[in-house]
Amino acid sequence: VQLKESGGGLVQPGGSLRLSCLGSGFTFTTQWMHWVRQVPGKDFEWLASISVVTGRTHSADSVKDRFFISKDNGKNMVYLQMNNLTADDTALYYCAKSRLPDVPIETMQRGQGTQVTVSE
């Protein structure tokens, strides 16, 4: 089972990034897929989830107007479109999966993460 994130990098405040996550080694369509992030020394923060079967999404209130989760079942891909980024969005971003929605982040299977740095 592998989750591989990509698309992170350095972006200026106000900019946008699209993170991608490729899932392999499991049946993609039986999962809920999530994006979470972590700043060193702080707890994980859940950002958004999507049902791979129905496309139903949930997003954290703190980012729901700026971050958008989507999927491509044919490619086993999940995406996170991030707009109007600020320095507070600087973090390591992880793709994660679970069989059910609304599960503790610690129980999700996560990838290695991709770093997003928002700075001038």
Tab-separated table of C-alpha atoms in Angstrom:
chain	number	residue	atom	x	y	z
A	1	VAL	CA	0.000	0.000	0.000
A	2	GLN	CA	1.425	3.335	-1.001
A	3	LEU	CA	0.307	6.924	-0.999
A	4	LYS	CA	2.610	9.274	-2.828
A	5	GLU	CA	2.143	13.014	-2.554
A	6	SER	CA	3.547	15.582	-4.961
A	7	GLY	CA	3.094	19.195	-5.908
A	8	GLY	CA	4.448	20.936	-2.854
A	9	GLY	CA	6.984	23.717	-3.000
A	10	LEU	CA	7.655	27.358	-2.318
A	11	VAL	CA	4.888	29.805	-3.168
A	12	GLN	CA	4.351	33.471	-2.457
A	13	PRO	CA	1.518	34.660	-0.230
A	14	GLY	CA	-1.663	34.849	-2.223
A	15	GLY	CA	-0.524	32.151	-4.597
A	16	SER	CA	-1.954	28.740	-5.366
A	17	LEU	CA	-0.737	25.161	-5.444
A	18	ARG	CA	-2.321	21.878	-6.395
A	19	LEU	CA	-1.179	18.862	-4.462
A	20	SER	CA	-1.558	15.408	-5.955
A	21	CYS	CA	-1.680	11.998	-4.346
A	22	LEU	CA	-1.290	8.714	-6.174
A	23	GLY	CA	-2.658	5.663	-4.409
A	24	SER	CA	-1.447	2.164	-5.197
A	25	GLY	CA	-1.598	-1.300	-3.729
A	26	PHE	CA	-5.172	-1.064	-2.535
A	27	THR	CA	-8.665	-0.870	-3.944
A	28	PHE	CA	-9.034	2.847	-4.436
A	29	THR	CA	-12.800	2.830	-4.650
A	30	THR	CA	-13.311	1.381	-1.148
A	31	GLN	CA	-11.707	4.294	0.603
A	32	TRP	CA	-12.232	7.703	1.957
A	33	MET	CA	-9.278	9.864	1.045
A	34	HIS	CA	-8.086	12.787	3.112
A	35	TRP	CA	-5.622	15.613	3.228
A	36	VAL	CA	-4.060	16.562	6.539
A	37	ARG	CA	-1.117	18.764	7.446
A	38	GLN	CA	1.339	19.187	10.247
A	39	VAL	CA	3.563	21.994	11.377
A	40	PRO	CA	6.619	20.731	13.271
A	41	GLY	CA	5.874	20.550	16.966
A	42	LYS	CA	2.124	20.790	16.475
A	43	ASP	CA	-0.701	18.317	16.097
A	44	PHE	CA	-1.978	17.119	12.763
A	45	GLU	CA	-4.709	19.262	11.268
A	46	TRP	CA	-7.409	17.674	9.145
A	47	LEU	CA	-8.175	19.657	6.009
A	48	ALA	CA	-10.544	17.774	3.742
A	49	SER	CA	-11.976	14.358	2.921
A	50	ILE	CA	-13.623	12.818	-0.102
A	51	SER	CA	-15.514	9.600	-0.655
A	52	VAL	CA	-13.941	7.885	-3.623
A	53	VAL	CA	-17.235	6.147	-4.340
A	54	THR	CA	-19.687	9.035	-4.134
A	55	GLY	CA	-17.471	12.091	-4.432
A	56	ARG	CA	-18.975	13.491	-1.242
A	57	THR	CA	-16.591	15.939	0.389
A	58	HIS	CA	-16.017	17.470	3.800
A	59	SER	CA	-13.688	20.352	4.491
A	60	ALA	CA	-12.449	22.061	7.617
A	61	ASP	CA	-14.110	25.395	8.246
A	62	SER	CA	-10.686	27.017	8.434
A	63	VAL	CA	-9.879	26.238	4.789
A	64	LYS	CA	-13.181	25.397	3.070
A	65	ASP	CA	-13.260	28.640	1.125
A	66	ARG	CA	-9.698	28.222	-0.145
A	67	PHE	CA	-8.898	24.497	-0.322
A	68	PHE	CA	-10.772	22.052	-2.545
A	69	ILE	CA	-10.395	18.281	-2.643
A	70	SER	CA	-11.108	16.280	-5.770
A	71	LYS	CA	-10.379	12.862	-7.255
A	72	ASP	CA	-9.798	10.959	-10.440
A	73	ASN	CA	-10.766	7.346	-9.929
A	74	GLY	CA	-9.385	6.294	-13.270
A	75	LYS	CA	-5.932	7.436	-12.227
A	76	ASN	CA	-6.180	6.565	-8.511
A	77	MET	CA	-5.453	10.193	-7.797
A	78	VAL	CA	-6.653	12.660	-5.191
A	79	TYR	CA	-5.942	16.353	-5.399
A	80	LEU	CA	-5.959	19.356	-3.109
A	81	GLN	CA	-6.315	22.710	-4.808
A	82	MET	CA	-5.075	25.416	-2.464
A	83	ASN	CA	-5.748	29.062	-3.199
A	84	ASN	CA	-4.876	32.361	-1.565
A	85	LEU	CA	-2.142	30.776	0.483
A	86	THR	CA	-0.734	32.488	3.552
A	87	ALA	CA	2.294	31.914	5.738
A	88	ASP	CA	0.038	30.043	8.158
A	89	ASP	CA	-0.429	27.365	5.479
A	90	THR	CA	3.252	26.450	5.638
A	91	ALA	CA	3.330	22.812	6.686
A	92	LEU	CA	3.983	19.246	5.629
A	93	TYR	CA	0.931	18.058	3.756
A	94	TYR	CA	-0.093	14.431	3.810
A	95	CYS	CA	-2.479	12.368	1.788
A	96	ALA	CA	-4.230	9.723	3.876
A	97	LYS	CA	-6.827	7.008	3.523
A	98	SER	CA	-9.348	5.229	5.673
A	99	ARG	CA	-12.265	2.864	5.206
A	100	LEU	CA	-14.626	5.192	7.011
A	101	PRO	CA	-15.063	8.948	7.216
A	102	ASP	CA	-14.562	11.001	10.362
A	103	VAL	CA	-11.881	8.780	11.867
A	104	PRO	CA	-9.004	10.032	14.028
A	105	ILE	CA	-6.052	11.177	11.970
A	106	GLU	CA	-3.828	8.804	13.907
A	107	THR	CA	-5.757	5.847	12.492
A	108	MET	CA	-5.434	6.982	8.872
A	109	GLN	CA	-2.750	5.520	6.674
A	110	ARG	CA	-0.630	8.402	5.448
A	111	GLY	CA	1.966	8.996	2.792
A	112	GLN	CA	5.365	10.574	3.337
A	113	GLY	CA	4.101	14.090	2.816
A	114	THR	CA	4.975	17.018	0.618
A	115	GLN	CA	6.283	20.305	1.990
A	116	VAL	CA	4.443	23.528	1.286
A	117	THR	CA	6.214	26.747	2.175
A	118	VAL	CA	4.484	30.086	1.765
A	119	SER	CA	6.940	32.952	1.829
A	120	GLU	CA	7.999	36.077	-0.051
